[in-house]
Amino acid sequence: MSQTLTSNKVQAGTTEARWIRYSLIGTALVFMFLFLVLPLAAVFTEALRKGLDAYLEALKEPDAWSAIRLTLITAAVAVPLNLVFGVAAAWAIAKYEFKGKSLLTTLVDLPFSVSPVVAGLIYVLMFGAQGWFGPWLQAHDIKIVFAVPGIILATVFVTFPFIARELIPLMQAQGSDEEQAAIVLGATGWQTFWRVTLPNIKWGLLYGVILCNARAMGEFGAVSVVSGHIRGQTNTMPLHVEILYNEYQSVAAFAVASLLALLALVTLAIKSVIEWRHAQEIKASADMSPERPPHQMAST
Amino acid sequence: MSALSIAAPAPRRAPAKVLPGFNLTLGFTLFYLCLIVLIPLSALVFKTFTLTWDQFWAAVTGPRVMASYRLTFGASLIAALVNVVFGLLVAWVLVRYDFFGKKVVDALVDLPFALPTAVAGISLTALLAGNGWIGQYLEPLGIDLAFNPNGVVIALIFIGLPFVVRTVQPVLEDTEKELEEAATCLGATRWQTFSRVIFPSIAPALLTGFAMAFARAIGEYGSVIFIAGNMPMVSEITPLIIIGKLEQYDYAGATAVALVMLVFSFVLLLVINALQTWQRRRSGVSS
């Protein structure tokens, strides 16, 4: 970042010749353009190919609306659940030593490495008609799989580690000196958490929440297995995109997709702002107390 | 600048449990973990036990399934290797050089994390299909990148890029300029400095990034199915085999293949964990 350009002669030893530099930058930019910028641009141009009216028409469709609503509901349930879990898991793992801690950390990460399709399948095996609880659920007329609860469960599974994973390294790096001081001074556990821990982890928490939210709204594979694809009822936005696309309604598919792409862009923007704010705070706290190790925000 | 390091914080000695909440948080963590992850995953294992060994073996080694393994593993491997090369390049450019728009490029690296996979899938397909922006120029040349295994590789490159960049970038930021200066003073060329001094220090991170991109690619579904064409024996990935079996109500068969994938992803997870520990220890020693 901070390349102090003192003189070209000193620099020559630790950087490359100008033509190498420019060709490396050029190659990287061309690669990024082809693989990231073009697909993003394609979403919006395809969506607007038949004009703004056709675009808005596609979004006004009732099935599109119910897909949007279901996506919002799913995220509104899944994200808070994983938020509570993430904070509890990070507190337990970062503040205490206990047997089996590294195994627990590995298990928390497990949903990341499970294929989304497998994630959907396991809930079908649990709650489907032939599954463990299938007969009981049918007898009581409760639908989980091929209904909204299944979609939420599958989404909770795939977004399970997001927040815990941001918080664990952050809280480990911060140690628990401040919390101990608060307890010694007579604060209760909850007071300590709200007044001491939460202000310290707020950026990491927010970071985890927006990543978790982006994945929850965009999940396709796992949700596809448990949804049953009932139009207007169990279609989330990504599933609706798939159906429209397979019906050759390209403009409508890309119109709904463009909303998801906007969500991605907003997520990236918030993420950059958080990282910037976090860096500012590190700089400020590093100026004040040099002994505290600044924490590097790790992305997944 | 000198004090900035992401060396894992020295494991602080556990305080005698002064802080309250251990039982509550650990209890809730275990309860939630069992409810959402462990019990459902065990359903997969138990369902597989309803098969005899022969049935299981037949389900996981059918010719169509074997072809899907070859495609999934082969394409994931190629994509992860491409990501290692270009991921290192992007990370290097972002850390070492200044150029216009660098902040935007840096933020854009995470796009594949944030963009829903289905959106990535249809948009890559729209670009590469015979009438697409890129496809229309490639078709006369006889290059077909959509609806065949090439498309699978391209979708997986898209999905895996941030893993390599984001694991290598912080390590590269931390490499010490002093070592490079010393190497130069001792007469090393820039290439020698890179291959003998810089590269060894980022190799563990690069390997971790490779393993993460590979693991993600193996399980990927959403972005691939639109561009793959999904022809049996040719461009059908393993997750799609599972879906196909489910749609034919072959629950046991789907479960058997899923178990193979699950075991493989668990092994990869352990490998990644070991690599990260190694990387942390390496950077701990060097700084």
XYZ file of C-alpha atoms in Angstrom, chain A residues 3-15 21, chain B residues 181:
15
model
C 5.128 2.526 -1.185
C 7.373 5.311 -0.104
C 8.839 6.526 -3.311
C 12.096 7.930 -2.029
C 14.230 7.514 -5.083
C 14.151 5.350 -8.144
C 17.461 3.754 -7.391
C 16.372 2.303 -4.056
C 13.068 1.245 -5.569
C 14.707 -0.671 -8.397
C 15.772 -3.379 -5.984
C 12.334 -4.156 -4.680
C 10.095 -3.618 -7.650
C 4.729 -3.726 -13.999
C 16.348 -5.626 -0.208
